[in-house]
Tab-separated table of C-alpha atoms (C1' of nucleotides) in Angstrom:
chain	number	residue	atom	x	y	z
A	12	UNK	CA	115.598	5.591	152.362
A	13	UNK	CA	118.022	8.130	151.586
A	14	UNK	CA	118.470	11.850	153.510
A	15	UNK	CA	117.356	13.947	150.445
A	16	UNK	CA	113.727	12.316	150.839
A	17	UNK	CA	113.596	13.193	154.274
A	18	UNK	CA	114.953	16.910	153.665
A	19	UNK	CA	112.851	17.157	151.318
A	20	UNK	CA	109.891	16.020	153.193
A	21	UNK	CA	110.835	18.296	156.414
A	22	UNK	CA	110.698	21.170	153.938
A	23	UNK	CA	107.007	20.371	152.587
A	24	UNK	CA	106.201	20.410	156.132
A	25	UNK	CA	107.992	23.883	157.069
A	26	UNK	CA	105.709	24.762	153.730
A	27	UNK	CA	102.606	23.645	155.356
A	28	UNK	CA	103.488	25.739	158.139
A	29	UNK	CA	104.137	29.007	156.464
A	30	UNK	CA	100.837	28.083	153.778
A	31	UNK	CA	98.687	27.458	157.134
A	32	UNK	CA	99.588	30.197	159.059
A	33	UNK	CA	99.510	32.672	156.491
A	34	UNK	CA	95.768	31.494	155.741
A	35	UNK	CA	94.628	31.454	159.279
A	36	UNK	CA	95.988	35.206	159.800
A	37	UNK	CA	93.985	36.581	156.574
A	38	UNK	CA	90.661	34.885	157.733
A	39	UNK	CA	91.033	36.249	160.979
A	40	UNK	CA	92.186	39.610	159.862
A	41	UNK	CA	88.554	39.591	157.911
A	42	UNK	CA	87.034	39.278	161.560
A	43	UNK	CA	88.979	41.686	163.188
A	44	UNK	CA	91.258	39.129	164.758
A	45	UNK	CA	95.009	38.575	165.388
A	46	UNK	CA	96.429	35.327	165.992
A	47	UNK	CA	97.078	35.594	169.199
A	48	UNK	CA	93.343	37.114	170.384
A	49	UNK	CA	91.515	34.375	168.565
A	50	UNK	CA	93.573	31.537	170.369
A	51	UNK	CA	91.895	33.293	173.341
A	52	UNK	CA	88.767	33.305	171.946
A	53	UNK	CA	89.238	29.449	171.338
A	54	UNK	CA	90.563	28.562	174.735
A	55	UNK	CA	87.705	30.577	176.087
A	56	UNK	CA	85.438	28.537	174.403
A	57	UNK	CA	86.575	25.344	175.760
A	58	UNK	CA	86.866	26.397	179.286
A	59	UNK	CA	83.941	29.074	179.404
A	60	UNK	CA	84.639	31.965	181.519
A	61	UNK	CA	87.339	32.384	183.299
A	62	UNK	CA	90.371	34.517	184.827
A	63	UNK	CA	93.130	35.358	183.092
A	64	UNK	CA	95.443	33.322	185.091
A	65	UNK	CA	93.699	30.465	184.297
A	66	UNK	CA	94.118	31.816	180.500
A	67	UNK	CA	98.083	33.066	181.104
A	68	UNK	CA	98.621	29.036	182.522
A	69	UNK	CA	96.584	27.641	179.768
A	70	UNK	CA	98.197	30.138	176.786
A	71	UNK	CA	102.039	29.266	178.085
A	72	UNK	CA	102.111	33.213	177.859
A	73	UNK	CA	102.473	35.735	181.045
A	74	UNK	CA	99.658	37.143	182.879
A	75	UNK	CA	100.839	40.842	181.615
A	76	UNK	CA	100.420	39.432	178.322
A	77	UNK	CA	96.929	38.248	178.709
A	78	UNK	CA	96.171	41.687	179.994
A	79	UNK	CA	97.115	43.298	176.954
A	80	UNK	CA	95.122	40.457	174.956
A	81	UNK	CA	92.175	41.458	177.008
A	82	UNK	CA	92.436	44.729	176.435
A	83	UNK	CA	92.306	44.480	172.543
A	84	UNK	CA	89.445	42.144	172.729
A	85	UNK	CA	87.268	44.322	175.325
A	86	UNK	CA	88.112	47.519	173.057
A	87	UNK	CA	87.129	45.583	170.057
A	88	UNK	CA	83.987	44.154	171.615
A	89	UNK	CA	84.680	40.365	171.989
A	90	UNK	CA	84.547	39.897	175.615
A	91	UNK	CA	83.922	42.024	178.708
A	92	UNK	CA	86.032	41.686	182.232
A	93	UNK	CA	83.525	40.687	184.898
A	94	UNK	CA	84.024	40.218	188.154
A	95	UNK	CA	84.677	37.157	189.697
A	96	UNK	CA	81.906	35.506	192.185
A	97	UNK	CA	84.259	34.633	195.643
A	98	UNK	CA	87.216	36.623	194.500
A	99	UNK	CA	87.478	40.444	194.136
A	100	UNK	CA	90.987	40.206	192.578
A	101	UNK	CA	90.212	38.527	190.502
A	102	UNK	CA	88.238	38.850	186.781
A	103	UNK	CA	85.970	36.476	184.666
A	104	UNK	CA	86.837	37.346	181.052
A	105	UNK	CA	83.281	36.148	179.448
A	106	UNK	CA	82.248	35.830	175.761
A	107	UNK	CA	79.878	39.759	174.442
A	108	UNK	CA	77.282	37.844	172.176
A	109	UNK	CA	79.756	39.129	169.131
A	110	UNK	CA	82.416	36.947	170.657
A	111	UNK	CA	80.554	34.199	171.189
A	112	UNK	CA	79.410	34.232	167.048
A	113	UNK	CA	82.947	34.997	166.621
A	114	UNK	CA	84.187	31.711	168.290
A	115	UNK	CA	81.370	29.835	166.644
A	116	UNK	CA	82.157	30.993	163.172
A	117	UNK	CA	85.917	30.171	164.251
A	118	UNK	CA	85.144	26.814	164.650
A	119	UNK	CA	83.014	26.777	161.634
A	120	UNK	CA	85.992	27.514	159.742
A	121	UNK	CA	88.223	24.950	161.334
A	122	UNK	CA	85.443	22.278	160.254
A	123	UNK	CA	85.642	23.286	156.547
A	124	UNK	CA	89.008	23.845	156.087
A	125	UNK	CA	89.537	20.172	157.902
A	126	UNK	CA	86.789	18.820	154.531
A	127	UNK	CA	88.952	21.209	152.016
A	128	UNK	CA	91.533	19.668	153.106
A	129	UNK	CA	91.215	16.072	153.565
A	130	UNK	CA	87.780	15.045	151.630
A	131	UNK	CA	89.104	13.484	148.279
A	132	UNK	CA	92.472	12.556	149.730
A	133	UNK	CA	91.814	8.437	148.857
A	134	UNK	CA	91.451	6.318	152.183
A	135	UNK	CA	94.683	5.026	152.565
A	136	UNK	CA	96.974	7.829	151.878
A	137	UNK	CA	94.687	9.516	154.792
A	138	UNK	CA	95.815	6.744	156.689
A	139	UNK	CA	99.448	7.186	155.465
A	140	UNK	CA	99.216	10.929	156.188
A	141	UNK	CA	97.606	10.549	160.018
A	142	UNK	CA	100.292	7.672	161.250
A	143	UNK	CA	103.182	9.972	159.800
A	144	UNK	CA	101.893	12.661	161.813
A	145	UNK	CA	101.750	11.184	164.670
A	146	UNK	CA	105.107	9.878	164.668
A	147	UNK	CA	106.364	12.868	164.096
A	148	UNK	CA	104.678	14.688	166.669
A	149	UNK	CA	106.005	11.632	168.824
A	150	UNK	CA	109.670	12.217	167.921
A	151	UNK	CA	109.275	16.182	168.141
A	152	UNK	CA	108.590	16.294	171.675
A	153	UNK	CA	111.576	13.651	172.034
A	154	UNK	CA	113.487	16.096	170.829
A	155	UNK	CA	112.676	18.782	172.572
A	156	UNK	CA	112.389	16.633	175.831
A	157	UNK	CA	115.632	16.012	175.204
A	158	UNK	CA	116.674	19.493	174.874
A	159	UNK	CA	114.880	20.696	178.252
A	160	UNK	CA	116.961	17.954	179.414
A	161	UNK	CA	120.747	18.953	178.896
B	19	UNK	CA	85.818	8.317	156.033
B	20	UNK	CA	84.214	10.637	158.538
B	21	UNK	CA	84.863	14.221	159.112
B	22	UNK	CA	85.851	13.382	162.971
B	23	UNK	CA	88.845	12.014	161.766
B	24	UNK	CA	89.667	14.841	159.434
B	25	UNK	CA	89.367	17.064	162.405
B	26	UNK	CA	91.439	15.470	164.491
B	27	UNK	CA	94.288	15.033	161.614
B	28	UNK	CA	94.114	18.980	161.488
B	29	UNK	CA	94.321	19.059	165.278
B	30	UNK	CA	97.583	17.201	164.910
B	31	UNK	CA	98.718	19.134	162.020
B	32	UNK	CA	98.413	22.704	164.282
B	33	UNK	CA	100.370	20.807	167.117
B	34	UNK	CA	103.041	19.850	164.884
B	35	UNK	CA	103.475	23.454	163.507
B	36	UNK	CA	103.264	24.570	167.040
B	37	UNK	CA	105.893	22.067	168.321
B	38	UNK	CA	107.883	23.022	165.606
B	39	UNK	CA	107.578	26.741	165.705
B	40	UNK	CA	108.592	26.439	169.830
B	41	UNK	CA	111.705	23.943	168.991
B	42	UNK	CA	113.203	26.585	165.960
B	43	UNK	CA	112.662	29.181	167.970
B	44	UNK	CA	114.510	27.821	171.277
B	45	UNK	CA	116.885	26.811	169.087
B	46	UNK	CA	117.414	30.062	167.309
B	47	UNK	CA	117.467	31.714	170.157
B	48	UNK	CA	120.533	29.758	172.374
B	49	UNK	CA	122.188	31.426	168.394
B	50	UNK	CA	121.354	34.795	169.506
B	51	UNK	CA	118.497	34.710	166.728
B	52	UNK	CA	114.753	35.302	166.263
B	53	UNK	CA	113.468	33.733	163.572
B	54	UNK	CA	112.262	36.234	161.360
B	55	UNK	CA	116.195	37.199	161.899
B	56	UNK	CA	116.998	33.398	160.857
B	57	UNK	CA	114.377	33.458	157.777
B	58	UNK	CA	116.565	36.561	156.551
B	59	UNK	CA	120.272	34.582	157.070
B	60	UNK	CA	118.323	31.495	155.155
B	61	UNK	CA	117.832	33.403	152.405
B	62	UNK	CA	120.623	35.006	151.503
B	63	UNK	CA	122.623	31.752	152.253
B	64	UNK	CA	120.547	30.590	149.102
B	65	UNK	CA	120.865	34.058	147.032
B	66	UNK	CA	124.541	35.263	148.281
B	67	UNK	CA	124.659	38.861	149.046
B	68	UNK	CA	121.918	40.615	147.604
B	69	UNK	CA	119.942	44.342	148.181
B	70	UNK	CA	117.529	44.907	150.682
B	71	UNK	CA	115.173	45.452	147.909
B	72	UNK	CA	115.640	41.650	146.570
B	73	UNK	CA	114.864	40.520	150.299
B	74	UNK	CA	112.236	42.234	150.765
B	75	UNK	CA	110.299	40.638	147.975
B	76	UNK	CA	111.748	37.431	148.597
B	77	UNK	CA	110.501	37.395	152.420
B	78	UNK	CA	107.151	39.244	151.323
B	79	UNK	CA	107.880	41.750	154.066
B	80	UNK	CA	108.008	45.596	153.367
B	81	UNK	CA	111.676	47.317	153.005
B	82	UNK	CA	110.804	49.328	156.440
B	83	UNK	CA	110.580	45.779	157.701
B	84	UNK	CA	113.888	44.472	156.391
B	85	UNK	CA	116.129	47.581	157.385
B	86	UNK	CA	114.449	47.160	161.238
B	87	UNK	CA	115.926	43.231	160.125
B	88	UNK	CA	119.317	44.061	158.951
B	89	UNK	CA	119.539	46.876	161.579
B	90	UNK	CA	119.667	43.810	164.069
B	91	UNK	CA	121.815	41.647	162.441
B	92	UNK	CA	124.471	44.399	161.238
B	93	UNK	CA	124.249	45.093	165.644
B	94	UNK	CA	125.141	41.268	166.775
B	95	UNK	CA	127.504	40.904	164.138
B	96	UNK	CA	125.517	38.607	161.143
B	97	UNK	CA	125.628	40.576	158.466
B	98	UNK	CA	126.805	43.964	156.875
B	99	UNK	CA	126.224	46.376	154.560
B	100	UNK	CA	128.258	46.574	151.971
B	101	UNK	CA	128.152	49.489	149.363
B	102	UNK	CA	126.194	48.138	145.510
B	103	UNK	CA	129.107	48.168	142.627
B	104	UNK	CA	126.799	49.896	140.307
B	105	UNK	CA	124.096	51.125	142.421
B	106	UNK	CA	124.468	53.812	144.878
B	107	UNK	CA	121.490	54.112	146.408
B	108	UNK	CA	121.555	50.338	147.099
B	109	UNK	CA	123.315	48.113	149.849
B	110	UNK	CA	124.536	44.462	149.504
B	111	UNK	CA	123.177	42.927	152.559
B	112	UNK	CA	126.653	40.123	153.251
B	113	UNK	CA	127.329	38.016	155.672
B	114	UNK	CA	130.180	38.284	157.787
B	115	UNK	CA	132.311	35.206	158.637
B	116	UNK	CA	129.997	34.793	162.224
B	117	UNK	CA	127.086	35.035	159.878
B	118	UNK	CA	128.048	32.131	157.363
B	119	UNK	CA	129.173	29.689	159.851
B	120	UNK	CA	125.710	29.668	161.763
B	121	UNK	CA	124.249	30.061	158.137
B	122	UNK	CA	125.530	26.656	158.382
B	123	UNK	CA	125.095	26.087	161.563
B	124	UNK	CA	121.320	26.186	160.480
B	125	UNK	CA	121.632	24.224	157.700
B	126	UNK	CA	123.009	21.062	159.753
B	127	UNK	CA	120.870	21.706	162.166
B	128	UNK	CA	118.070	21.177	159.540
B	129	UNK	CA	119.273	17.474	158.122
B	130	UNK	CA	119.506	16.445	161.452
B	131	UNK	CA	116.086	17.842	162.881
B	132	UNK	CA	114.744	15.759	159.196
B	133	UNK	CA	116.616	12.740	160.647
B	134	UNK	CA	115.803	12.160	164.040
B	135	UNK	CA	111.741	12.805	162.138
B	136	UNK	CA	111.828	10.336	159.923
B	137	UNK	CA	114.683	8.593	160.164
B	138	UNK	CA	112.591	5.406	162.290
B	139	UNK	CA	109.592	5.723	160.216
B	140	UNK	CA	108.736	2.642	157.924
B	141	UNK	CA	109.107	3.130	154.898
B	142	UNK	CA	105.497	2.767	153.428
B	143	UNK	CA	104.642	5.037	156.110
B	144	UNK	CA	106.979	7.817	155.024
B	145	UNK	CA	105.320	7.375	151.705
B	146	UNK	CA	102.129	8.144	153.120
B	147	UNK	CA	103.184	10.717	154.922
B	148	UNK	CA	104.651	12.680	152.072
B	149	UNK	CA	101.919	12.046	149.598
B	150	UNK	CA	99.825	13.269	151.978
B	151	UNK	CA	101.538	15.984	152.714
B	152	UNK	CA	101.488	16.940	148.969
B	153	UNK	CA	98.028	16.693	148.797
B	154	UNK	CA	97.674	19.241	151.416
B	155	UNK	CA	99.327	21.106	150.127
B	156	UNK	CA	98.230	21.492	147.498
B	157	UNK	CA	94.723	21.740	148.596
B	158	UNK	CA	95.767	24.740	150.701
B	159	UNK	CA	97.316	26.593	147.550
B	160	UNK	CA	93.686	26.158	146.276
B	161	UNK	CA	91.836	27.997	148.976
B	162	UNK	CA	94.462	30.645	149.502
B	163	UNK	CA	94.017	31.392	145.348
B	164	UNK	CA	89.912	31.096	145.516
B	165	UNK	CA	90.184	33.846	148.812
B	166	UNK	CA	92.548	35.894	146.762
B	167	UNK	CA	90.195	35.624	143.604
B	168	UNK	CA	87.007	36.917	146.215
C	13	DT	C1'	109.718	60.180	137.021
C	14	DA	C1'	110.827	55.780	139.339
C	15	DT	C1'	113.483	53.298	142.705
C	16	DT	C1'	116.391	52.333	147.136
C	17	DG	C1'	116.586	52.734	151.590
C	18	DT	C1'	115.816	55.748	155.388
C	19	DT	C1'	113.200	58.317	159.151
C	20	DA	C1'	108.730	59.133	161.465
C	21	DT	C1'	104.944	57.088	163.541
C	22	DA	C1'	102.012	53.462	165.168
C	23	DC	C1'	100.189	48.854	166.518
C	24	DT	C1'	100.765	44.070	168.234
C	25	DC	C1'	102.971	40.532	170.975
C	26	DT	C1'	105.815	39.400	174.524
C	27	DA	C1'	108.970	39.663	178.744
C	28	DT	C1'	110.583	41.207	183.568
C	29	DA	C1'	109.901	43.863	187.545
C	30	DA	C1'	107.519	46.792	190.751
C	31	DC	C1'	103.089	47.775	192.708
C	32	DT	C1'	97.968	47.550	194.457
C	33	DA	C1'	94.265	45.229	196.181
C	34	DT	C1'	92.751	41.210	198.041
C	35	DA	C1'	93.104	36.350	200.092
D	18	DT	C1'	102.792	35.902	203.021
D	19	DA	C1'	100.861	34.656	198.597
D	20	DT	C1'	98.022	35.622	194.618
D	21	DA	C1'	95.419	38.401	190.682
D	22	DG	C1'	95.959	41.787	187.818
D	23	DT	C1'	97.880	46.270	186.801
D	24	DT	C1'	101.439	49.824	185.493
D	25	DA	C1'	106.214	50.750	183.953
D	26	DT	C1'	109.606	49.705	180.812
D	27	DA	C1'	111.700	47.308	177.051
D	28	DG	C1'	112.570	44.790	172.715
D	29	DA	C1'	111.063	42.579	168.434
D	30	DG	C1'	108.300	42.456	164.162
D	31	DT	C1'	105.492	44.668	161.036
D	32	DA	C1'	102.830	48.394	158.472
D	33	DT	C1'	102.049	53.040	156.023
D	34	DA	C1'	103.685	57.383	154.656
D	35	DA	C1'	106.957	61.010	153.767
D	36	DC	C1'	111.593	61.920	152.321
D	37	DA	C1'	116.570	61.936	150.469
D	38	DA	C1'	119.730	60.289	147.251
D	39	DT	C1'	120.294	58.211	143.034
D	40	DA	C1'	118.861	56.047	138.521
DNA sequence: TATTGTTATACTCTATAACTATA
DNA sequence: TATAGTTATAGAGTATAACAATA
């Protein structure tokens, strides 16, 4: 195995990156969506409502952050602030019935892109494809462990 | 071969670009660079000094965008402008001597981040992997084009 | 008239720090 | 005293549009 493969390689990947995320952020432009509000959007579908420092932990971003998510999705009419059952400083963000189609269709998307992707790739390079990324997703957070580390 | 899988192979394929995207940036950023700022010093490591104009099309980011870019860089001592030969409305974006050594600061830092990925991986595996990744790819050029096309 | 790069203006994402209301 | 969320302030990236200098 020689080091051009593997540069190479590493730059098909940084490709993938750049060809995913540039797709992701048109499709969710089409909804009305950044980036960053529709990961909220998808967290918030997997945990159903909840504050936004559960959402600020959860995100890895601060909680002024979140407030300024929240604010661009209330004024765009995915979610409302509601308030929270036991605790009055607190807020439940929680899905408008837009959002909630929103996050649906998001995940709709996720499932065909996953078949456009992946549907006539032949069985074993599939296989190939899945144990590669997993390894490298297993050395990645070596390295950064390692980093966190010095 | 059944779409759960092909889910959660796109699952891993966000994580790694997510991984990734934190380790460049921390990275970057212990260089006193973003990575937008990075993506700029990449390129004109591979072009040598060249106008804002060129950049701009080469990064497919307006010329507003690229003089907010060069701005920075000019200010922390990467780059500078240097007056066109034959041109004078144009600048030659150049590096200065800081610039080019963590141009290749970057570059090393690249073979070895492709190392310590791959460098353990069998090699029938790597195979895989980079078919597969070609594949992907691919694939993902297709449904970027058909959404253009719309 | 077309092009290069700038200024003007605006929006998004993010961070830290100070503050309010509540626990 | 600690926590939830806000306001204040700041910096980075990007976009469109109007403009100056030059081609």
């Amino acid at each position: 195995m020689h080091a051009e493969r593997w540069e190479t390689t590493l730059g098909r990947v940084l490709e993938l990156t750049v060809l995913l995320g540039r797709d992701m952020a048109d499709s969710l432009a089409r909804e009305g969506l950044t980036e960053s509000r529709a990961h909220l959007l998808w967290r918030l579908q997997q945990r159903g409502p909840c504050t936004q420092r559960t959402l600020a932990t959860d995100m890895h971003i601060t909680p002024r952050a979140i407030t300024a998510l929240v604010d661009g999705l209330v004024a765009t009419g995915f979610v409302t602030r509601e308030p929270h059952p036991s605790d009055r400083r607190a807020t439940l963000v929680t899905f408008t019935e837009r959002g909630r189609a929103t996050a649906h269709g998001l995940l709709d998307s996720y499932h065909r892109l996953a078949r456009q992707l992946f549907a006539d790739l032949p069985d074993d390079t599939f296989d190939g494809f899945d144990a590669g990324l997993l390894h490298v997703i297993t050395r990645l957070r070596d390295v950064v462990a390692a980093k966190t580390t010095e």
